[in-house]
Amino acid sequence: TRKLLMHVGPVTIDYDVLVAGLRGDTGFTSQEFIDAMSFSLKYLRRLMGADETYQPFIIPGGGTSAMESVASVLRRGDKVLVVSNGVFGDRWKAIFNRYPVAVDIIKANPGEYVKPEEVEEKVSEEKYTLVAMTHVETSTGVREPIQEVTKRIRDKVDLIAVDGVSSVGAETVKAKDYQVDIYLTASQKAIGVPPGAGLLVLSERAVSRLSDESVAGYYLNLKNWIDVMRNLEEGKGSYFATLPVHLIFMLSKAFELMEKEGLENRIKRHEKVAKGIRAGIESMGLDIVAKRPEAYSNTVTGVLLKKANAGDVLREVISEGLELAPGVHPALAGKYFRIGHMGWVNPNDVITTIAVLERVLKRLGEPVNVGEGVRAVQLTYS
Ligand code: PMP
């Protein structure tokens, strides 16, 4: 059976993107690679809603390497506030706990998000060097209102970092307008490229903090990468450590396709797909993990189960040609699964997803209205 991958990353890869990586004779000093990096770094600024004052980075790894590289702007004794809506918010704390900095955390219950007022209150009580947040919490599909938070805290903290791993390329991201100092993502999510690279932009303020005094280690110390990025953007070969050369060709092809589609259109397409998924799920009679409509994301929908076991659902849909993602929030273990809808998704994928889910869930004894989900999707798109 042909498989439809509706996952939270890696996601289905466009054929032209995949093929762009098929090169047997390309080194990191080749002009083609330098050109692909130069174009990708320039496009990354646009993708993040950043301008020339921001420094783009493309580093090996993924979301976690990009997150850990944020230690490059911290010094011994700095205070960090983590705003966490779930597993990946908590990851910020787990990372910073490995460094000689103080970490506070504000957490939301699963399905909820930390309110902008709560963040404001916390940063008014205490002086923080860095506030780290997650734009879309992949474990629950909840979106944090980044713009509202930054408006309230910008003048009270030195630096703001946002994990946009499940948002960049699918949600409105405006690093400059929101005055975010570090916005980051990974190649395998809404950008629609295989895993292998972390992508970030840093404001001038963040760049000015890169120094030998930072608590960062070696490989993920952005001070070691900045000249490489500047050189490559200017079309000059440069090396600190090997970049995922073949992946960069795929990335640059994906960015070319994004440019063709238009970023606004791409975000609208994700919005449209997410709307269809939610209409299908709700009309089928199931509940969504995200509790408030204003926090529904364009990229991930968590689906709560009343009777069926989530592991059984994931196994059964695979036998019907559909791969979904498991629920990973420990507080909801076994009670939900996730639908990833990012990258190159379209409404036809939504119909297939909802149709397969309806028949599988019925078979597994979940109380669903078979046909109602599909009908709702059709009505959404007609
Ligand atoms: N942050 C978020 C919001 C994520 O969804 C993920 C991964 N799914 C990560 C960070 C970590 O990224 P990676 O697995 O690429 O290291």
Short mmCIF file of N, CA and C and ligand atoms in Angstrom, two decimals, residues 8-10 61-67 87-89 91-92 95 133-139 163-167 184-189 195-198 300 338 342, ligand 1:
data_model
loop_
_atom_site.label_atom_id
_atom_site.label_comp_id
_atom_site.label_asym_id
_atom_site.label_seq_id
_atom_site.Cartn_x
_atom_site.Cartn_y
_atom_site.Cartn_z
N VAL A 8 4.65 14.33 12.72
CA VAL A 8 5.15 15.62 13.22
C VAL A 8 6.62 15.84 12.84
N GLY A 9 7.13 15.03 11.96
CA GLY A 9 8.49 15.22 11.46
C GLY A 9 9.37 14.05 11.82
N PRO A 10 10.08 13.48 10.82
CA PRO A 10 10.06 13.90 9.43
C PRO A 10 8.66 13.80 8.81
N GLY A 61 22.46 18.90 12.86
CA GLY A 61 21.60 18.45 13.96
C GLY A 61 20.14 18.64 13.62
N GLY A 62 19.44 19.38 14.46
CA GLY A 62 18.01 19.59 14.25
C GLY A 62 17.50 20.58 15.28
N GLY A 63 16.29 20.34 15.74
CA GLY A 63 15.71 21.26 16.71
C GLY A 63 16.51 21.33 17.99
N THR A 64 16.95 20.18 18.46
CA THR A 64 17.65 20.16 19.75
C THR A 64 19.03 20.81 19.66
N SER A 65 19.73 20.60 18.55
CA SER A 65 21.04 21.26 18.42
C SER A 65 20.86 22.77 18.33
N ALA A 66 19.82 23.20 17.62
CA ALA A 66 19.55 24.64 17.53
C ALA A 66 19.21 25.18 18.92
N MET A 67 18.41 24.43 19.68
CA MET A 67 18.06 24.88 21.04
C MET A 67 19.31 24.96 21.90
N VAL A 87 6.19 18.94 26.52
CA VAL A 87 7.46 18.21 26.45
C VAL A 87 8.61 19.05 25.90
N PHE A 88 8.34 19.82 24.83
CA PHE A 88 9.44 20.56 24.21
C PHE A 88 9.75 21.86 24.94
N GLY A 89 8.76 22.40 25.64
CA GLY A 89 9.05 23.51 26.55
C GLY A 89 9.95 23.02 27.66
N ARG A 91 12.01 20.73 27.52
CA ARG A 91 13.35 20.45 26.99
C ARG A 91 14.27 21.66 27.15
N TRP A 92 13.73 22.86 27.00
CA TRP A 92 14.55 24.06 27.23
C TRP A 92 15.19 23.99 28.62
N ILE A 95 17.90 21.36 28.93
CA ILE A 95 19.15 21.81 28.28
C ILE A 95 19.89 22.79 29.18
N MET A 133 10.85 30.27 24.90
CA MET A 133 9.47 29.80 24.71
C MET A 133 9.40 28.83 23.54
N THR A 134 8.22 28.25 23.37
CA THR A 134 7.96 27.35 22.24
C THR A 134 6.75 27.90 21.49
N HIS A 135 6.90 28.14 20.21
CA HIS A 135 5.78 28.72 19.45
C HIS A 135 4.63 27.72 19.35
N VAL A 136 4.89 26.56 18.74
CA VAL A 136 3.88 25.50 18.75
C VAL A 136 4.45 24.31 19.51
N GLU A 137 3.80 23.95 20.59
CA GLU A 137 4.23 22.82 21.43
C GLU A 137 3.78 21.54 20.73
N THR A 138 4.74 20.82 20.18
CA THR A 138 4.43 19.66 19.34
C THR A 138 3.77 18.52 20.12
N SER A 139 4.02 18.45 21.42
CA SER A 139 3.44 17.34 22.20
C SER A 139 1.93 17.48 22.36
N ASP A 163 11.42 28.75 20.15
CA ASP A 163 11.52 27.49 19.43
C ASP A 163 10.37 27.45 18.43
N GLY A 164 10.70 27.63 17.16
CA GLY A 164 9.68 27.61 16.12
C GLY A 164 9.73 26.33 15.31
N VAL A 165 10.19 25.25 15.93
CA VAL A 165 10.37 23.98 15.22
C VAL A 165 9.07 23.53 14.55
N SER A 166 7.95 23.68 15.26
CA SER A 166 6.68 23.26 14.65
C SER A 166 5.87 24.44 14.14
N SER A 167 6.53 25.56 13.87
CA SER A 167 5.76 26.69 13.36
C SER A 167 6.37 27.33 12.11
N LEU A 184 14.24 29.82 16.06
CA LEU A 184 14.91 28.63 15.52
C LEU A 184 13.93 27.60 14.99
N THR A 185 14.43 26.74 14.11
CA THR A 185 13.63 25.61 13.65
C THR A 185 14.55 24.46 13.21
N ALA A 186 13.94 23.41 12.69
CA ALA A 186 14.68 22.23 12.22
C ALA A 186 14.24 21.92 10.79
N SER A 187 15.10 21.23 10.05
CA SER A 187 14.82 21.00 8.63
C SER A 187 13.62 20.08 8.36
N GLN A 188 13.33 19.17 9.31
CA GLN A 188 12.39 18.09 8.99
C GLN A 188 10.93 18.39 9.31
N LYS A 189 10.62 19.63 9.65
CA LYS A 189 9.24 19.91 10.06
C LYS A 189 8.50 20.64 8.94
N PRO A 195 15.51 15.21 8.09
CA PRO A 195 16.19 15.71 9.29
C PRO A 195 17.69 15.87 9.03
N GLY A 196 18.33 16.76 9.77
CA GLY A 196 19.78 16.91 9.65
C GLY A 196 20.31 18.31 9.91
N ALA A 197 19.43 19.32 9.92
CA ALA A 197 19.94 20.68 10.16
C ALA A 197 19.05 21.44 11.13
N GLY A 198 19.71 22.28 11.94
CA GLY A 198 19.01 23.24 12.78
C GLY A 198 19.20 24.60 12.12
N VAL A 300 -0.06 20.78 14.09
CA VAL A 300 -0.22 19.55 14.87
C VAL A 300 -1.59 19.54 15.54
N ARG A 338 -1.35 11.96 17.72
CA ARG A 338 -1.22 13.26 17.06
C ARG A 338 -1.26 13.11 15.53
N MET A 342 1.97 19.23 8.24
CA MET A 342 2.87 20.31 7.85
C MET A 342 3.75 19.88 6.67
N1 PMP B 1 11.19 21.59 19.62
C1 PMP B 1 10.00 21.21 19.12
C2 PMP B 1 8.83 22.13 19.25
C3 PMP B 1 9.91 19.97 18.48
O1 PMP B 1 8.75 19.56 17.98
C4 PMP B 1 11.05 19.15 18.37
C5 PMP B 1 11.03 17.79 17.72
N2 PMP B 1 9.89 17.29 17.30
C6 PMP B 1 12.24 19.60 18.91
C7 PMP B 1 12.27 20.83 19.52
C8 PMP B 1 13.48 18.79 18.83
O2 PMP B 1 13.89 18.69 17.51
P1 PMP B 1 14.83 17.48 17.02
O3 PMP B 1 14.09 16.23 17.27
O4 PMP B 1 15.02 17.80 15.57
O5 PMP B 1 16.10 17.57 17.78
#
